PDB file of C-alpha atoms and ligand atoms in Angstrom:
ATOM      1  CA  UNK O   1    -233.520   1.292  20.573  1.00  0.00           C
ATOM      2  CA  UNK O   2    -229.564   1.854  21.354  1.00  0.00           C
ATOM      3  CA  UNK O   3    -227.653   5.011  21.977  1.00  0.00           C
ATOM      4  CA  UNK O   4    -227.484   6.193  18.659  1.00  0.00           C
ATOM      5  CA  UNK O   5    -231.623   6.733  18.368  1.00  0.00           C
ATOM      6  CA  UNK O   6    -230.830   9.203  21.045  1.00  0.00           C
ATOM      7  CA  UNK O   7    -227.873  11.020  19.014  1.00  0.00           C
ATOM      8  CA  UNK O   8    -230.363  10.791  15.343  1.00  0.00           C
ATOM      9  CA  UNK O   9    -233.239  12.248  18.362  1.00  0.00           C
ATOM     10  CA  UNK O  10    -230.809  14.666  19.300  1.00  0.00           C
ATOM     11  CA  UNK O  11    -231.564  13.588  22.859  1.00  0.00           C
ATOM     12  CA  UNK O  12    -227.762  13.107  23.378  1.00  0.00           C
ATOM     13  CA  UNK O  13    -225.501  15.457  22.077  1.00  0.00           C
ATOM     14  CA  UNK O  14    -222.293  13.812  19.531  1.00  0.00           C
ATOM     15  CA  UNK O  15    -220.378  15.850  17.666  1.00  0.00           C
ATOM     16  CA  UNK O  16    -222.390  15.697  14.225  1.00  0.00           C
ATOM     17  CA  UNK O  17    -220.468  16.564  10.857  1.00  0.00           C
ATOM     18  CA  UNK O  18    -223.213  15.485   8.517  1.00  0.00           C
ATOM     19  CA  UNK O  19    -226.623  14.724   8.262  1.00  0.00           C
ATOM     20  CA  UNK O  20    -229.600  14.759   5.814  1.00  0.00           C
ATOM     21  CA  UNK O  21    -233.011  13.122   5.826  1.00  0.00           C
ATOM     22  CA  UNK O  22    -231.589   9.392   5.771  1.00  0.00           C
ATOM     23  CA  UNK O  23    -228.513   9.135   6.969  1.00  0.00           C
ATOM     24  CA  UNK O  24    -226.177  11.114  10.227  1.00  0.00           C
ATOM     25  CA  UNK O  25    -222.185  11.452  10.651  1.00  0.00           C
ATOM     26  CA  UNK O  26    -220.789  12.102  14.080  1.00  0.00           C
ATOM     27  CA  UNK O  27    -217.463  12.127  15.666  1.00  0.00           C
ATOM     28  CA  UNK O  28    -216.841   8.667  17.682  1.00  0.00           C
ATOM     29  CA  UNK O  29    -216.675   9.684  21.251  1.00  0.00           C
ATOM     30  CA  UNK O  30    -213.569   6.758  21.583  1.00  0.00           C
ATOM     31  CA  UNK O  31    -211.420   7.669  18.809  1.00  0.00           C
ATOM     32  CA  UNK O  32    -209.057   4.918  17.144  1.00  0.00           C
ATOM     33  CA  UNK O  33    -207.478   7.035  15.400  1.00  0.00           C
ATOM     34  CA  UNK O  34    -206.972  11.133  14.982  1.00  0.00           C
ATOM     35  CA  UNK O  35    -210.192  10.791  12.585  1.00  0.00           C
ATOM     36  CA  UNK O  36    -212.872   8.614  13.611  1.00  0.00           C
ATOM     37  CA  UNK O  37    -216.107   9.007  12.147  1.00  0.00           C
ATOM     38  CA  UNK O  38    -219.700   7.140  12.445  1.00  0.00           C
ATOM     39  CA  UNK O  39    -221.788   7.330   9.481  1.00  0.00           C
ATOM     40  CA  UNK O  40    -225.528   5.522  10.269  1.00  0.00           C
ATOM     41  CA  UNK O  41    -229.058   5.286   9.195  1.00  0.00           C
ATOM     42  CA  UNK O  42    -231.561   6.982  10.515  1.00  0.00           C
ATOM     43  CA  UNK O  43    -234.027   4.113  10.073  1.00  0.00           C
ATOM     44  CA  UNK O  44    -232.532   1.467  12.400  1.00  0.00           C
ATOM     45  CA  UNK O  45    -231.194  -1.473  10.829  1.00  0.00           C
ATOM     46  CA  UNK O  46    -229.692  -3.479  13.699  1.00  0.00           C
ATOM     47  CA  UNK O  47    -226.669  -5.239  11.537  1.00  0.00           C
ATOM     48  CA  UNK O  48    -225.840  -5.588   8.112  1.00  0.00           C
ATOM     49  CA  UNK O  49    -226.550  -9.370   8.524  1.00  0.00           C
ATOM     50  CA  UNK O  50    -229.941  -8.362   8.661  1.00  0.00           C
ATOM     51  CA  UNK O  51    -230.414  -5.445   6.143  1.00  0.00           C
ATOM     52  CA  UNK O  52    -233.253  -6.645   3.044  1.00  0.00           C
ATOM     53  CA  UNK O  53    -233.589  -6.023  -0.709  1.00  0.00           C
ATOM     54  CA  UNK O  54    -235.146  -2.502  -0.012  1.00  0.00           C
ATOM     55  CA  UNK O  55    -232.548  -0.891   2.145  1.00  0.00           C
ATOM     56  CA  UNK O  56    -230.466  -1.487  -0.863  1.00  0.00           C
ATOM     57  CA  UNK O  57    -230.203   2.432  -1.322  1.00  0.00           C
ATOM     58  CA  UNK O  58    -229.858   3.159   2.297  1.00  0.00           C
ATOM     59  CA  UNK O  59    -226.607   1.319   2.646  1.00  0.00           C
ATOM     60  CA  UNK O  60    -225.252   2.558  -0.588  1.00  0.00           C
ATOM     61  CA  UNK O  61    -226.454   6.047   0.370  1.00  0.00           C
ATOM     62  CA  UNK O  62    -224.007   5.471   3.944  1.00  0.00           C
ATOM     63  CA  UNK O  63    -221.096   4.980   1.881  1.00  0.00           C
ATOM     64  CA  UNK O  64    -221.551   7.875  -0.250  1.00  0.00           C
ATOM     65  CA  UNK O  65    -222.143  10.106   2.764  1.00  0.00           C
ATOM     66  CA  UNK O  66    -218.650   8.868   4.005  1.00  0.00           C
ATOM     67  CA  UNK O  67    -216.726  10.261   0.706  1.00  0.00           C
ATOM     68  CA  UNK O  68    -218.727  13.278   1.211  1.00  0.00           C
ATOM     69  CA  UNK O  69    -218.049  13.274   4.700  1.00  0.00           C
ATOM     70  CA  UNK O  70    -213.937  12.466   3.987  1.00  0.00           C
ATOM     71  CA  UNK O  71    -213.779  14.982   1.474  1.00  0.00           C
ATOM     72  CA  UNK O  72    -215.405  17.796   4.107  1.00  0.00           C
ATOM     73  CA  UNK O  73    -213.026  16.922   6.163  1.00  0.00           C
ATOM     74  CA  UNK O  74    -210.067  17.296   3.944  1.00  0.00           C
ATOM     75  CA  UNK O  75    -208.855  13.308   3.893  1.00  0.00           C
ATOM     76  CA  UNK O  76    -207.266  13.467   0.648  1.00  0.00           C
ATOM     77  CA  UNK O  77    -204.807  10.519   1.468  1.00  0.00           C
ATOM     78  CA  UNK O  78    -207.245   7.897   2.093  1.00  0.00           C
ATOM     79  CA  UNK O  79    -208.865   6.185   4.543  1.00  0.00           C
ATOM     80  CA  UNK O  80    -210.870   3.278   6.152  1.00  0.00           C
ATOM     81  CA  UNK O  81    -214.299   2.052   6.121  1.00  0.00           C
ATOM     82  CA  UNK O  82    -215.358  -0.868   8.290  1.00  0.00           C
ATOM     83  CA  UNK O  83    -218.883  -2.857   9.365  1.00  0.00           C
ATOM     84  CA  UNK O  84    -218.660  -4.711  12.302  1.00  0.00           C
ATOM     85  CA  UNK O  85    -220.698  -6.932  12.001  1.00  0.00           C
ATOM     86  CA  UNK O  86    -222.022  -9.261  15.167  1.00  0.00           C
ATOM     87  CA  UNK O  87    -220.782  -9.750  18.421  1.00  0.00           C
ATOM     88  CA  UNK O  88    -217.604 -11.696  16.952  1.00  0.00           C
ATOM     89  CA  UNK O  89    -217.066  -9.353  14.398  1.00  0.00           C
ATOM     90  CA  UNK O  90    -216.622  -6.394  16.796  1.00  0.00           C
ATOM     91  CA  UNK O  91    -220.439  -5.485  16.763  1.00  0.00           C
ATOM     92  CA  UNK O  92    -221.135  -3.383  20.241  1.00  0.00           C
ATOM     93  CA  UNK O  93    -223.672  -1.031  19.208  1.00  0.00           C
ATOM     94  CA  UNK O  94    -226.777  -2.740  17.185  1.00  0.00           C
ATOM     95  CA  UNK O  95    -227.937  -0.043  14.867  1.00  0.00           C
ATOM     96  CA  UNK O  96    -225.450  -0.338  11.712  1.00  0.00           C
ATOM     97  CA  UNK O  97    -222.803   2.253  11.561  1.00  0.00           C
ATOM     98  CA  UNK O  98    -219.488   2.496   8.749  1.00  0.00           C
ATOM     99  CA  UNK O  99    -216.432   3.597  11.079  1.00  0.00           C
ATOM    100  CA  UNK O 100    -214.509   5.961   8.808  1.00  0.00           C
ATOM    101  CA  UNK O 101    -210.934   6.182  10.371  1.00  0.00           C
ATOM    102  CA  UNK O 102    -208.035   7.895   8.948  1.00  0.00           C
ATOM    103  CA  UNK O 103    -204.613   9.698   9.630  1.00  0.00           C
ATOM    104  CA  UNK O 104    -202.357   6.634  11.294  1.00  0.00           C
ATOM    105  CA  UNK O 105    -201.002   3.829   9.494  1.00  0.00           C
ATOM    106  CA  UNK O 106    -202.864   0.369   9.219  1.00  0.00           C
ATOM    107  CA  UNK O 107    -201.251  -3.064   9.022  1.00  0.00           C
ATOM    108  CA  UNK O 108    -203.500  -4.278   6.575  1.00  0.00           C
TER     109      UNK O 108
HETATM  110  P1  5GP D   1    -219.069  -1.090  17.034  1.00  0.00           P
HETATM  111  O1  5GP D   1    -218.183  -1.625  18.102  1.00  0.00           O
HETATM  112  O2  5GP D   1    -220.520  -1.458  17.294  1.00  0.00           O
HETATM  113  O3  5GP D   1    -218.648  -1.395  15.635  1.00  0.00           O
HETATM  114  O4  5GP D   1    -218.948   0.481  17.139  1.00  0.00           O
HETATM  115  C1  5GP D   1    -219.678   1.242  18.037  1.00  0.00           C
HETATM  116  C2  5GP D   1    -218.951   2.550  18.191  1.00  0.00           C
HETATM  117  O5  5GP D   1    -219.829   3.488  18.790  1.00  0.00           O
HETATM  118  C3  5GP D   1    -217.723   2.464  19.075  1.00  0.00           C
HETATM  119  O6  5GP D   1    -216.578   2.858  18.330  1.00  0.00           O
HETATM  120  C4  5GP D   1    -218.033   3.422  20.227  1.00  0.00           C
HETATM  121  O7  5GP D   1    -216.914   4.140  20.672  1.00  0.00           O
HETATM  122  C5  5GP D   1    -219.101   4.320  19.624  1.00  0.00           C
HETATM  123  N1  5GP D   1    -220.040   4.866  20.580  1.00  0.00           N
HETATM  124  C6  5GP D   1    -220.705   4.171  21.551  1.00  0.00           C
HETATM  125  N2  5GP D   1    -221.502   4.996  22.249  1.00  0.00           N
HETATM  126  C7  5GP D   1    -221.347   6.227  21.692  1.00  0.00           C
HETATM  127  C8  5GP D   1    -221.920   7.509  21.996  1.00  0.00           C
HETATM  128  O8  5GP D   1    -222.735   7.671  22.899  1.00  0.00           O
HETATM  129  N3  5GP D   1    -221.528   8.554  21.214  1.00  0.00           N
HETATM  130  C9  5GP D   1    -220.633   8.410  20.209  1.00  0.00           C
HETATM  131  N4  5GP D   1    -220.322   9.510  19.506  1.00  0.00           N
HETATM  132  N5  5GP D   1    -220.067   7.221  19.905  1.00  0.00           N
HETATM  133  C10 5GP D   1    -220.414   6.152  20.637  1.00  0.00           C
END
C-alpha cells in the first residue's frame, strides 16, 4: 500500500481531474511547475521496472489518459511526461505514476 491507494480509495482527498475504471489523474500536492499532474493505475504496479506482459494496456492506457487529461486542461503548447523510476531515478512513491508538467521552460 502507499498514499496513493488512499487517494484511488478516496480515503484522502487530492484534487482529481480524471478518472475511469483503470486509471486516476490528480493535481500533485508539490507542484514543479504551474501544471503538475499525476496520472496512475488503479491496480498497483509498484515501478515500471516491474510492470509484466499483461499490464501492457494499462500503461499504454496511462499515457493516453494524460493527452486526454492535457487537452482538458487546455495545454495546447506541449508538455512533459516523466517515470521515475527507482530510488536513483527519483522514485519516492512506489505505485507507478506519469508526472505531466507543463507551462515553464525545460532545459532539456
Ligand atoms: P515520485 O517522486 O515518486 O516520482 O513522485 C511522487 C509524487 O507524488 C511527488 O511529486 C509528490 O509531490 C507526490 N505526492 C506524494 N504524496 C502525495 C499526496 O498525498 N497527494 C498528492 N496529490 N501528491 C502526492
Amino acid at each position: 500500500m502507499t498514499i496513493f491507494d488512499k487517494i484511488i480509495n478516496k480515503e484522502i482527498p487530492a484534487n482529481i481531474v480524471y478518472e475511469d475504471d483503470v486509471a486516476i489523474a490528480f493535481h500533485d500536492i508539490a507542484p514543479q511547475a504551474p501544471t503538475h499532474i499525476l496520472v496512475i493505475p488503479k491496480k498497483r504496479i509498484d515501478q515500471i521496472e516491474n510492470m509484466k506482459e499483461e499490464d501492457k494496456p494499462v500503461i499504454g492506457h496511462l499515457f493516453h489518459v494524460a493527452t486526454v487529461v492535457a487537452k482538458k486542461i487546455g495545454l495546447e503548447n506541449g508538455y512533459r511526461l516523466i517515470i521515475n523510476n527507482g530510488v536513483e531515478g527519483g522514485q519516492t512513491v512506489f505505485h507507478l505514476h506519469i508526472h505531466l508538467i507543463a507551462e515553464r521552460e525545460f532545459s532539456w
